[in-house]
Coordinates of C-alpha atoms and ligand atoms in Angstrom, one line a residue:
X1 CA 25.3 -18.7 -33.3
X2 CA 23.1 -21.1 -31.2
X3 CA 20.2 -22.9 -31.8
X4 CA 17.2 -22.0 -29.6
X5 CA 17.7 -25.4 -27.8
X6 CA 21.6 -24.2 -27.8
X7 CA 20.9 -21.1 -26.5
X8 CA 18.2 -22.5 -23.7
X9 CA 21.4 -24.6 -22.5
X10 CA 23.4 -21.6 -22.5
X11 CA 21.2 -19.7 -20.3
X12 CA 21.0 -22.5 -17.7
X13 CA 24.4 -23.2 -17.5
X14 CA 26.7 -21.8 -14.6
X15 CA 28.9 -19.5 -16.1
X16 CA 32.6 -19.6 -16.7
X17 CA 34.0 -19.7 -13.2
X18 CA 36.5 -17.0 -14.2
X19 CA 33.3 -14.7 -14.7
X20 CA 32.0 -15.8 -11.4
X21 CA 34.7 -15.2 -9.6
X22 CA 34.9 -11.7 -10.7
X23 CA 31.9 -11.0 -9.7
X24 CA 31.7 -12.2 -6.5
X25 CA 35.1 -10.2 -6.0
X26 CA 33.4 -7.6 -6.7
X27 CA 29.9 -8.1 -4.9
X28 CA 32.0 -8.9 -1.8
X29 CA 34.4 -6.4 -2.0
X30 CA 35.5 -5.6 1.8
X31 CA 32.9 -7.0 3.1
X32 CA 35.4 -10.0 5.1
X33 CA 33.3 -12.6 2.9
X34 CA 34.2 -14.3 -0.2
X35 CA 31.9 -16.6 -2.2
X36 CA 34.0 -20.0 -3.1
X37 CA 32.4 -21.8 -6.4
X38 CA 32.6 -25.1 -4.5
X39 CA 31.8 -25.3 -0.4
X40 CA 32.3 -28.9 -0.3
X41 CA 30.1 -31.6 0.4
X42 CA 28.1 -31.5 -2.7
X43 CA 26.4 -27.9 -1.9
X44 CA 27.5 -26.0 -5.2
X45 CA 29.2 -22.8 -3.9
X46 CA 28.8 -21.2 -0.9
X47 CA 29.8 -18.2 1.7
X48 CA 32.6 -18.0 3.6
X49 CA 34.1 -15.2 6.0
X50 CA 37.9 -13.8 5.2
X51 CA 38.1 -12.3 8.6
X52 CA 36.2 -13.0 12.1
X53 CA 33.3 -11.3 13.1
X54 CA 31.9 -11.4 16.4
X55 CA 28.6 -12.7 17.4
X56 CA 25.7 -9.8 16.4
X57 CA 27.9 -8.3 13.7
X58 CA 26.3 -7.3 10.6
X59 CA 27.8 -9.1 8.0
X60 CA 26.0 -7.1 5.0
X61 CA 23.2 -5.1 3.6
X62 CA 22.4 -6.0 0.3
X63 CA 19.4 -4.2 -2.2
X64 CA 17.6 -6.9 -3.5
X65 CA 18.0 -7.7 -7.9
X66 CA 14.1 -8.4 -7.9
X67 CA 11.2 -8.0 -5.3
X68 CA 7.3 -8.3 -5.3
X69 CA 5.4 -7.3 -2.4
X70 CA 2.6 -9.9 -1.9
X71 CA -0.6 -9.5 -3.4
X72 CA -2.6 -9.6 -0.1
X73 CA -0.5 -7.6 1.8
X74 CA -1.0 -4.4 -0.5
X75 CA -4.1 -3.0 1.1
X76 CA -2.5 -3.1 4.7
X77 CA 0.9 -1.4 4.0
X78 CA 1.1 1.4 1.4
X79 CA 5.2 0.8 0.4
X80 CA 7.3 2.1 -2.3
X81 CA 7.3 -0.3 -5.1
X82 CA 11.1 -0.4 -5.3
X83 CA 12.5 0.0 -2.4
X84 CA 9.9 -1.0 0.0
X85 CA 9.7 1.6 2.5
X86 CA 6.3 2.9 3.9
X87 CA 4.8 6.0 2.3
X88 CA 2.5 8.7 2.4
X89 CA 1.8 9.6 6.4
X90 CA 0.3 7.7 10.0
X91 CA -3.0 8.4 8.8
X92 CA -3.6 6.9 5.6
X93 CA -1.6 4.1 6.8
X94 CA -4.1 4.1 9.7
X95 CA -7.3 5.3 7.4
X96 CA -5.4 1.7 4.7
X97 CA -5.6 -0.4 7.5
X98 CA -8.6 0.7 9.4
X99 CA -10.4 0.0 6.1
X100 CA -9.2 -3.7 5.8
X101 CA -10.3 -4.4 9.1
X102 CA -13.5 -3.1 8.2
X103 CA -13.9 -5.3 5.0
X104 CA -12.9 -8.5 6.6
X105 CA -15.3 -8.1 9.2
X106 CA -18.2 -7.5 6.4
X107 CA -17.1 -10.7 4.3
X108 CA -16.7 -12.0 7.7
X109 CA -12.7 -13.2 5.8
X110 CA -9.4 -12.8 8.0
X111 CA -8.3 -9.1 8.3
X112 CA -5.2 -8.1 9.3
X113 CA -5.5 -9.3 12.3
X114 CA -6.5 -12.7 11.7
X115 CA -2.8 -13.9 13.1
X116 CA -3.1 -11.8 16.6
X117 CA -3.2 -13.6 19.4
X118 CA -7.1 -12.2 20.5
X119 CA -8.7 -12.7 17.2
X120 CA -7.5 -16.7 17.1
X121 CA -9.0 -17.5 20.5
X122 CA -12.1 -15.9 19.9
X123 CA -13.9 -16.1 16.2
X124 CA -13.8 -19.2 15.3
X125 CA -12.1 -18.5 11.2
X126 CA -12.4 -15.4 11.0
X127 CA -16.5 -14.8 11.3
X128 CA -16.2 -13.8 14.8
X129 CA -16.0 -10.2 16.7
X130 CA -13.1 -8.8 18.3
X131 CA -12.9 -5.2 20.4
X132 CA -10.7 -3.4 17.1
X133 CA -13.4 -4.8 14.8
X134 CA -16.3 -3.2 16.9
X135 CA -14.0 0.0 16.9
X136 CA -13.5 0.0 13.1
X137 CA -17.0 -0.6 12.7
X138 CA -18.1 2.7 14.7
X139 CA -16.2 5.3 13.0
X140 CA -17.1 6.9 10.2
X141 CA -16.8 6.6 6.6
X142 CA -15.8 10.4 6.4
X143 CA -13.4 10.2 9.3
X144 CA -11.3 7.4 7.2
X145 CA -11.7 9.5 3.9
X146 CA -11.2 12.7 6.1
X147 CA -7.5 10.5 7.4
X148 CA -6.8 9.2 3.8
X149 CA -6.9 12.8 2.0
X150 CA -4.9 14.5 4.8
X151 CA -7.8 16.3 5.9
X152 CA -8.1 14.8 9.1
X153 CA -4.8 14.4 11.5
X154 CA -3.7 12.1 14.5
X155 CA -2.1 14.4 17.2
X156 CA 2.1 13.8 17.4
X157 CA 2.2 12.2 13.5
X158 CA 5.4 14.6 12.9
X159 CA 7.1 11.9 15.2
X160 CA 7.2 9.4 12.1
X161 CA 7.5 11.4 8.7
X162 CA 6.9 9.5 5.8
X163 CA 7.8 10.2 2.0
X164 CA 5.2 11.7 -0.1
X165 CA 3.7 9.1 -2.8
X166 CA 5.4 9.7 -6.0
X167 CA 3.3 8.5 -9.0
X168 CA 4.5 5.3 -11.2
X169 CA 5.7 7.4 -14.9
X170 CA 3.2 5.5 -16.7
X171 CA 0.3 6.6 -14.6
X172 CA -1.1 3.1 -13.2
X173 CA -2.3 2.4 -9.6
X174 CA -0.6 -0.2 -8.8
X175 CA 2.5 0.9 -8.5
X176 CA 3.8 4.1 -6.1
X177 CA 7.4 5.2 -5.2
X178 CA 8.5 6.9 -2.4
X179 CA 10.3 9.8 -4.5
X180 CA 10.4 10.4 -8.4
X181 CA 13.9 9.3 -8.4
X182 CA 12.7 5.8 -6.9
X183 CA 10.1 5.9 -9.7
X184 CA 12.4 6.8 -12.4
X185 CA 14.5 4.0 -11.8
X186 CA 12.0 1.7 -11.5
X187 CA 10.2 2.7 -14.9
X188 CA 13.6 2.8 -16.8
X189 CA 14.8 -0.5 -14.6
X190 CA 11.6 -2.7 -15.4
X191 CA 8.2 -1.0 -15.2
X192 CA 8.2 0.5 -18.4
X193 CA 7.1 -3.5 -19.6
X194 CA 4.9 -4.3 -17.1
X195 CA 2.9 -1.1 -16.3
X196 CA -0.7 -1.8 -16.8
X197 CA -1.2 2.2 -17.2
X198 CA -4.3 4.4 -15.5
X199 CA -7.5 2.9 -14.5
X200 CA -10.3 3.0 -17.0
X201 CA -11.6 6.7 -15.5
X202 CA -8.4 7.8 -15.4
X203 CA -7.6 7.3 -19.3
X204 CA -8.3 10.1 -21.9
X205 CA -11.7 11.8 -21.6
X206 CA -13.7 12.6 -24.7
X207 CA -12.0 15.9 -25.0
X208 CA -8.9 13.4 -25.4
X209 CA -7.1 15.5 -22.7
X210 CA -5.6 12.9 -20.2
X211 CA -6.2 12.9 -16.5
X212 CA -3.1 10.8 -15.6
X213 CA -1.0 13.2 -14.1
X214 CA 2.2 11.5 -14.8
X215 CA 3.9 10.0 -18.3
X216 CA 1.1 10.3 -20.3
X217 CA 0.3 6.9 -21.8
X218 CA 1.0 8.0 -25.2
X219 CA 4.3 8.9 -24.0
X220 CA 5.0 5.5 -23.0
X221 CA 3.9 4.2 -26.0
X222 CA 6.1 6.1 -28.7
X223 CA 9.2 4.7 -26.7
X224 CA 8.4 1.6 -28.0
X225 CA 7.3 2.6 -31.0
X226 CA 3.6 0.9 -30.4
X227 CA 0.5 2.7 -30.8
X228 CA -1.9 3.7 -28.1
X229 CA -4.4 0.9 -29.1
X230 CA -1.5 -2.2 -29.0
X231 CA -0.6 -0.2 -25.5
X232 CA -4.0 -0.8 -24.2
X233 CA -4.4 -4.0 -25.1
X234 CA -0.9 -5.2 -23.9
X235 CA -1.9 -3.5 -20.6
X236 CA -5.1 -5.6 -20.3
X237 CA -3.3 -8.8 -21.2
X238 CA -0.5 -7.7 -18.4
X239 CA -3.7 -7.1 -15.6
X240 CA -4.8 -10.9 -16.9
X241 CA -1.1 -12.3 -16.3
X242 CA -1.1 -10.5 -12.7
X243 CA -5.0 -11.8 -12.1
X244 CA -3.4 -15.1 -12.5
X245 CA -0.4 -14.9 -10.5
X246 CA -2.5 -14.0 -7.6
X247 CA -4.7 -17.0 -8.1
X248 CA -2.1 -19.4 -8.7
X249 CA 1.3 -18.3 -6.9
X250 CA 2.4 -14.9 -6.9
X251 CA 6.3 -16.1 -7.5
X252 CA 5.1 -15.6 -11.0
X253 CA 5.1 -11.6 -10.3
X254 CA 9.0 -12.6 -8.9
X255 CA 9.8 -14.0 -12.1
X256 CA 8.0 -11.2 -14.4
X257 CA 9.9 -8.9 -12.4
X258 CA 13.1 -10.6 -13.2
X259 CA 12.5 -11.0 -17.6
X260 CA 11.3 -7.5 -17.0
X261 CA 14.3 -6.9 -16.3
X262 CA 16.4 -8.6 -18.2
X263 CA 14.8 -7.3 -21.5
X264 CA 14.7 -4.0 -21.0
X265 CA 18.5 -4.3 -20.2
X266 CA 18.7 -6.6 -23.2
X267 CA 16.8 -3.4 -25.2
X268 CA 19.8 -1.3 -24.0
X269 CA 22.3 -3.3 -25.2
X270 CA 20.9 -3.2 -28.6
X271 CA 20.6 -0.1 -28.6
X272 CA 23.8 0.7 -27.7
X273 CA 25.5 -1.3 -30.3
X274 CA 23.0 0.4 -33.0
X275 CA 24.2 3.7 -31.2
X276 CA 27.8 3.1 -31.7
X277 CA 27.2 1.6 -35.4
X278 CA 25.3 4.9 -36.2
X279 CA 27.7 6.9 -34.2
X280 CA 24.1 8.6 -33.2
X281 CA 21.2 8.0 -31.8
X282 CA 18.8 7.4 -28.5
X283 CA 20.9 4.2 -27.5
X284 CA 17.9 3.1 -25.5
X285 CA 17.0 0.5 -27.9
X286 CA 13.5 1.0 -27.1
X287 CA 12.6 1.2 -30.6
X288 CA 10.9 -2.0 -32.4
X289 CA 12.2 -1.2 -35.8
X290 CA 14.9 2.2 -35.3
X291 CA 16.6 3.7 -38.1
X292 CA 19.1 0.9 -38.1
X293 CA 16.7 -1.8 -38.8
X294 CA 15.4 -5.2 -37.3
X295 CA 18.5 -6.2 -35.1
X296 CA 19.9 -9.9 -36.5
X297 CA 19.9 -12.7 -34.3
X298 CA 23.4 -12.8 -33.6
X299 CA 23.1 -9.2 -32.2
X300 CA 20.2 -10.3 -30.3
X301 CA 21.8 -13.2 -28.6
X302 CA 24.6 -11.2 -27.5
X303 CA 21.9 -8.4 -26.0
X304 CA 20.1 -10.9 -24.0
X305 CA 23.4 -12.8 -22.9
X306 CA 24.4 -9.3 -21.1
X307 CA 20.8 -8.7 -20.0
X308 CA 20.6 -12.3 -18.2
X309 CA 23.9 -11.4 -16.4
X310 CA 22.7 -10.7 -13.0
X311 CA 20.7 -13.6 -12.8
X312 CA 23.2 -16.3 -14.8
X313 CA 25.0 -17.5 -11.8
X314 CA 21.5 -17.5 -9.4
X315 CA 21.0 -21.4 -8.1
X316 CA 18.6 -22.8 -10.8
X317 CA 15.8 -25.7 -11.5
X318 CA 12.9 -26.1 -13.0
X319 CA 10.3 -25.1 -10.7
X320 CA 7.9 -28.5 -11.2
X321 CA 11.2 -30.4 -10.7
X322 CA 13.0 -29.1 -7.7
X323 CA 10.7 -29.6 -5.2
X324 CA 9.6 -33.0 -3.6
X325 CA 5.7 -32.3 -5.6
X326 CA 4.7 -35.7 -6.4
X327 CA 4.5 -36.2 -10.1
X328 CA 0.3 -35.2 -10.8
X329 CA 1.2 -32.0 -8.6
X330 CA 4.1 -31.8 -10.9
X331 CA 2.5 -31.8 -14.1
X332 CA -0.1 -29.6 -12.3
X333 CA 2.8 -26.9 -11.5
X334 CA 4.1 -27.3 -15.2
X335 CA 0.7 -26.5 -16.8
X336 CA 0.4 -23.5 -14.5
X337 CA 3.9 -22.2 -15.4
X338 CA 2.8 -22.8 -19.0
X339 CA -0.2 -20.8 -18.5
X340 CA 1.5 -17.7 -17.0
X341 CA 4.1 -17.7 -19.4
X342 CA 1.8 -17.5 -22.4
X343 CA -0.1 -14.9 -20.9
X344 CA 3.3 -12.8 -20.2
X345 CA 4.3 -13.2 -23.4
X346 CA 0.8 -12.1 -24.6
X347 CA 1.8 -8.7 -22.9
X348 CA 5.0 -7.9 -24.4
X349 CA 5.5 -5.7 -27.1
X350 CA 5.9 -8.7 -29.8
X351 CA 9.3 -7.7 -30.8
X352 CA 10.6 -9.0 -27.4
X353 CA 10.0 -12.5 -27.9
X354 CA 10.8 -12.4 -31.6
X355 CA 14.0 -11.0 -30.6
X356 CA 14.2 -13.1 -27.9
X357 CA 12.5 -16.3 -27.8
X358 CA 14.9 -18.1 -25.2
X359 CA 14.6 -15.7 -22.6
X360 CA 10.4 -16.4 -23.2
X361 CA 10.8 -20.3 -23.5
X362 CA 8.7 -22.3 -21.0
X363 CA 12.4 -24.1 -19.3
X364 CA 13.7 -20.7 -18.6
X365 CA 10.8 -19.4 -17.1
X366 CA 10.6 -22.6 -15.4
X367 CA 13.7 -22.3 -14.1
X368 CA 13.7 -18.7 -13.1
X369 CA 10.7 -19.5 -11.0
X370 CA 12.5 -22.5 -9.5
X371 CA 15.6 -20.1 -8.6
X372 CA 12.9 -18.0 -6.9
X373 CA 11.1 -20.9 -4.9
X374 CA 14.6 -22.0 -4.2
X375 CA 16.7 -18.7 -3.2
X376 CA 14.3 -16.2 -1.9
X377 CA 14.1 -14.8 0.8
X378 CA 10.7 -13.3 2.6
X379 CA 11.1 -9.6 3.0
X380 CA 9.5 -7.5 5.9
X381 CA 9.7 -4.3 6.7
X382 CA 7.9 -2.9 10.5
X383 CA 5.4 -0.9 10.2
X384 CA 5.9 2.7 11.0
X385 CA 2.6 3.0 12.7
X386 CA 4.4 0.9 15.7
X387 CA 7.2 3.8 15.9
X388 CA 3.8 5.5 16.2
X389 CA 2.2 4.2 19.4
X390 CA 5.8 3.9 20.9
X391 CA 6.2 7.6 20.6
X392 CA 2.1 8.4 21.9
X393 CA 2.6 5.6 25.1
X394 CA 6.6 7.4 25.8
X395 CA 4.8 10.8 26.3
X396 CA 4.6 12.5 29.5
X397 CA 1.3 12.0 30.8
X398 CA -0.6 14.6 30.5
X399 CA 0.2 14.8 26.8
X400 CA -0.7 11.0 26.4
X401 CA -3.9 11.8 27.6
X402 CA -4.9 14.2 25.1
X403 CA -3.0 12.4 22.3
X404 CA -5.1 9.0 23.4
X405 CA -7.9 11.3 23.7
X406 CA -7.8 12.2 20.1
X407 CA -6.4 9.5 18.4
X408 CA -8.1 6.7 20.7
X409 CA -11.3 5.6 18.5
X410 CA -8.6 4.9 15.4
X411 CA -5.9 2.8 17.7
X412 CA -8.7 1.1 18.8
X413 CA -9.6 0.5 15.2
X414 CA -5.9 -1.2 14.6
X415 CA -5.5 -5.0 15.1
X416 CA -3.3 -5.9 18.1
X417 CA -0.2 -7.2 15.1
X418 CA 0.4 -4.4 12.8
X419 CA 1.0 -5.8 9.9
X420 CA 4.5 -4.9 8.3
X421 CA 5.1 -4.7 4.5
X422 CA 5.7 -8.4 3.2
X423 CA 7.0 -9.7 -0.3
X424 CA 9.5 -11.5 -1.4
X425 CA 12.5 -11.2 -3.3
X426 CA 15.9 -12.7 -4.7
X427 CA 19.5 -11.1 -3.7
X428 CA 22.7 -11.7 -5.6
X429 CA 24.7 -12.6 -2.2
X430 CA 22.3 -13.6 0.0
X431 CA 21.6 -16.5 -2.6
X432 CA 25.0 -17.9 -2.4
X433 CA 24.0 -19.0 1.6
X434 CA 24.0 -22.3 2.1
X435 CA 21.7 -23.9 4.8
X436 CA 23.0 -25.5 8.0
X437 CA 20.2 -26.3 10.8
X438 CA 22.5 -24.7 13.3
X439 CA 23.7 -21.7 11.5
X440 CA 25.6 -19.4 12.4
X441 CA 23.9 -16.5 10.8
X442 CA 20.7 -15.4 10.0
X443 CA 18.4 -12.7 7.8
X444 CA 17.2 -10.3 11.0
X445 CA 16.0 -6.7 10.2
X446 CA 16.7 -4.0 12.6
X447 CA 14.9 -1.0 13.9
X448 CA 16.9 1.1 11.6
X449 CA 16.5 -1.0 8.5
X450 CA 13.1 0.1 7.1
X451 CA 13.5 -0.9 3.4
X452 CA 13.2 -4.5 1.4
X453 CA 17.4 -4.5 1.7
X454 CA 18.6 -8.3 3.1
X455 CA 20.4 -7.4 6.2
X456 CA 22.4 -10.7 7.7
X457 CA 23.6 -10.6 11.0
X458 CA 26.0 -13.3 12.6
X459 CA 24.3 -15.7 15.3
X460 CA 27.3 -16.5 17.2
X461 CA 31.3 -15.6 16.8
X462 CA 32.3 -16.9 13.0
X463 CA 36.3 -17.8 12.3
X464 CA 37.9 -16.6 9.5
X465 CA 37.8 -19.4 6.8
X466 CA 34.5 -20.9 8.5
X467 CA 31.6 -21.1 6.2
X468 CA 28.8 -18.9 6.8
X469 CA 25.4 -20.3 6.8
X470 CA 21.9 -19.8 7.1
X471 CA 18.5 -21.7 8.4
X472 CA 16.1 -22.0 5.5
X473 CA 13.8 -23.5 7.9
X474 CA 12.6 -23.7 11.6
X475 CA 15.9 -25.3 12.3
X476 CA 14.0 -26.1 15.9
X477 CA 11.1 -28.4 14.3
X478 CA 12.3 -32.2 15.0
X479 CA 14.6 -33.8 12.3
X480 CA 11.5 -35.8 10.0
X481 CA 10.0 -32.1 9.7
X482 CA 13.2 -30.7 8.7
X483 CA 13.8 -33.7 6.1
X484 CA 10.8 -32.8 4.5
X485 CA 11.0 -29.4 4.3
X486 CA 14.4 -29.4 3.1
X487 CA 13.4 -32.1 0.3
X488 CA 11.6 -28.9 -1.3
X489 CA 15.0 -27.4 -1.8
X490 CA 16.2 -30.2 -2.9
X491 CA 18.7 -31.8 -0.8
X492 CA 19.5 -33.7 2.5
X493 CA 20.9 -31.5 5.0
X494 CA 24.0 -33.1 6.5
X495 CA 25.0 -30.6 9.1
X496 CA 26.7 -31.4 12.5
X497 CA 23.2 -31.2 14.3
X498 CA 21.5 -33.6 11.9
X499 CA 24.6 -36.3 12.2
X500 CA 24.2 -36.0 15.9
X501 CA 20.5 -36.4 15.7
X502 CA 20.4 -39.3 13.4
X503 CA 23.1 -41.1 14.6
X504 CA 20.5 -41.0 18.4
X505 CA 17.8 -42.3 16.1
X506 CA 19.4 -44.8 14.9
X507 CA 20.9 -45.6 18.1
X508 CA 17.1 -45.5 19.9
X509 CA 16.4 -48.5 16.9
X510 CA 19.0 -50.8 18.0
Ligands
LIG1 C1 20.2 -20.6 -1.9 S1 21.0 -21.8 -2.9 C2 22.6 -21.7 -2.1 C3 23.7 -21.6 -3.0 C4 24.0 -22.8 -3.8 N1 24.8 -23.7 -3.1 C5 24.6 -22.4 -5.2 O1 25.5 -23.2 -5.7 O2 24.1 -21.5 -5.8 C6 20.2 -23.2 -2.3 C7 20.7 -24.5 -2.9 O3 22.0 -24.8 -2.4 C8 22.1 -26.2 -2.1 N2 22.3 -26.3 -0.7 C9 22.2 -25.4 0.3 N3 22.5 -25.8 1.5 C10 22.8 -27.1 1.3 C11 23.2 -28.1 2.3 N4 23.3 -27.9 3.6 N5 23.5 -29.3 1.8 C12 23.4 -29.6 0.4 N6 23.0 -28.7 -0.5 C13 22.7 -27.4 0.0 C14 20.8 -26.8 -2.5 O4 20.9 -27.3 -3.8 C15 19.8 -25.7 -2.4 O5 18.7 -25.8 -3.3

């Protein structure tokens, strides 16, 4: 078996292209698309179409392999933590908003209006007054809690039903589902290592009864083994790694997302190879030390090699390196990786990284952050509260009287821009688009889709055989600007438009 430095090299390397192309075969699967290993022109592999598709067309939808929602947008829009639709109901979206609107006037900080056309001609960063702010300001602290518990409805709500919240299994805050099934999956998928469990009120009371009214804790704990005081304290070292990721860059919630995942599926593996040894068993492999004993090495290796599977293929680099950072903002971006690495690790059970220490080495995390910062794509998802005010404004008018009559001192409370939900995550297919700065495809959600899923529409007709691309930039900004913003991805973009337009400037310099 492999030295850890073997192993390291292992994990960065592009896999076998036999492997590859299976499973892009299979990812692509009558879709009219195929992913070729090498697009030509030095761009590493790349997207083609197998058949024509008109211009509009949806290519695909595609669930994304790991998501975050961003940090700062979590007050604004209450979304299930997997799949990224809104939840609850109209008012406590309204009553979740309302309130931010209210705190960024009092620390006089951007709300969630701060990007609305009224508010950036008018306060002067942030500090100044705006109509919705005065409106927020007048109503009530018992009419928001009133809106938040239910107590308190909107006239004509039924309109735009939204999922009931569905606790995370493990009883934190932080994380909410729009049905158990989405929570389930979640839990078993990755949040089962990076739940940071119930607020301090919410743990056991001195009675020792719990008021978490999902997993209990405990529960959590004997899956792996761990007792409820290494639980606790893994949880606060987890709320310390997530502190810093939202100081720093939340991509490191991304990437936490992604090892998450990758051990627990590493965990299963084991445990199913201990299963079929014992011919019995959980076969969850949750257990630290099971009845079969510390796993060896070589067992190990071979867990996390089917564990990193989804992610082998995904465009890599070393985060500090791939982007045009000059070198002290380099060694600046390396430190900061180091930091939020050793902090992760710090909130693992220990068995993971003594099982497995490549997977927790500072070049793979490095490099699963750079296939982040180099692959993602920026997820939105509307906010339902606009189906809202559609619905109130298409009513006959007598009825949009009384609605506005009712509703009218919260709608004046909203900012002009309702915020959406907005995160970021990484696709298996959408990462094998390459860029072109006139593409002829790009990421567009529609009214219908209301989840994180990457939804790519074609921009114009695309031939069978042609390959399909994507902008990774404002493909209108003038040629220096695109250089530059392209040099963070790493490469010179040598599309027809950027030939045309260099060959005019170096025409205009003759
Ligand atoms: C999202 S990945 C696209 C898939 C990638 N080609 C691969 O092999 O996995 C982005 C990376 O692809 C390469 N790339 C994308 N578009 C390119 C282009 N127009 N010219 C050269 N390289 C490109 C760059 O290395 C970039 O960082």
């Amino acid at each position: 078996m492999a030295s850890l430095d073997g192993q390291i090299q292992h994990l960065l390397a592009s896999p076998p292209a036999l492997l590859q192309r299976e499973r892009y075969a299979k990812l692509t699967a009558g879709m009219g698309l195929e992913v070729r290993l090498d697009a030509g022109g030095g761009k590493g592999k790349g997207v083609f179409a197998t058949k024509g598709f008109g211009g509009g067309a949806l290519l695909f939808r595609e669930p994304p392999l790991a998501f975050m929602q961003h940090t700062a947008n979590r007050p604004q829009a209450w979304v299930c933590a997997r799949c990224f639709c809104f939840i609850g109901s109209v008012e406590q979206q309204v009553a979740r908003l309302i309130m931010t609107v209210r705190e960024g006037a009092e620390s006089g900080s951007e709300d969630a209006s701060a990007s609305s056309s009224s508010d950036s001609g008018s306060g002067g960063g942030g500090g100044g007054h705006s109509m919705h702010r005065e409106a927020a300001a007048a109503l009530r602290e018992e009419q928001l809690e009133g809106l938040a518990a239910g107590a308190l409805k909107l006239p004509h709500t039924e309109a735009v039903p939204l999922p009931t919240p569905a606790r995370c299994p493990g009883g934190c805050l932080e994380e909410w589902y729009c049905s158990d099934s989405c929570a389930e999956a979640a839990w078993q998928l990755y949040h089962q290592l990076l739940c940071v469990g119930p607020e301090e009120d919410d743990q056991q009371d001195e009675s020792g009864s719990s008021s978490n009214p999902g997993k209990a804790p405990a529960a959590a704990a004997a899956e792996t083994g761990e007792t409820q005081q290494e639980e606790r304290r893994r949880q606060l070292a987890l709320r310390e790694f997530l502190e810093h990721a939202d100081e720093t860059n939340d991509v490191f919630r991304l990437a936490a997302n992604a090892v998450a995942q990758v051990l627990v599926a590493a965990q299963q593996q084991l445990g199913s190879q201990q299963q079929h040894r014992n011919g019995s068993g959980s076969g969850d492999g949750s257990s630290g030390s099971s009845s079969g004993g510390e796993p060896g090495r070589d067992a190990c290796w071979q867990a996390l090699l089917a564990g990193w599977q989804p992610f082998a293929a995904g465009h890599k680099g070393l985060w500090w390196e791939c982007t045009a950072a000059p070198p002290e903002a380099a060694a600046d971006m390396r430190q900061l990786a180091e930091d939020s690495l050793e902090l992760l690790v710090a909130a693992l059970p220990p068995h993971l990284p003594r099982r497995f220490p490549a997977l927790l080495s500072l070049p793979i995390w490095g490099s699963i952050i750079g296939m982040f910062e180099l692959n993602n794509l920026g997820v939105f998802v509307a906010s339902p509260l606009q189906r809202w005010l559609h619905h109130l404004d298409a009513l006959p008018a007598g009825e949009q009287a009384a609605a506005f009559q009712a509703a009218g001192p919260f709608v004046d409370a909203l900012p002009d821009e309702l915020p959406g939900c907005e995160g970021n995550a990484f696709y298996a297919l959408h990462s094998c688009f390459n860029h072109s700065c006139d593409p002829n495809a790009e990421a567009f959600k529609r009214d219908e889709d209301e989840d994180g899923g990457a939804v790519i529409l074609a921009l114009r007709d695309i031939q069978a055989g042609e390959e399909v691309t994507l902008s990774y930039i404002d493909e209108e900004a003038p040629l220096e600007e695109r250089r530059q913003q392209l040099a963070d991805y790493g490469f010179r973009c040598a599309c027809d438009k950027c030939q045309a337009e260099e060959l005019a400037e170096a025409l205009q310099l003759e």
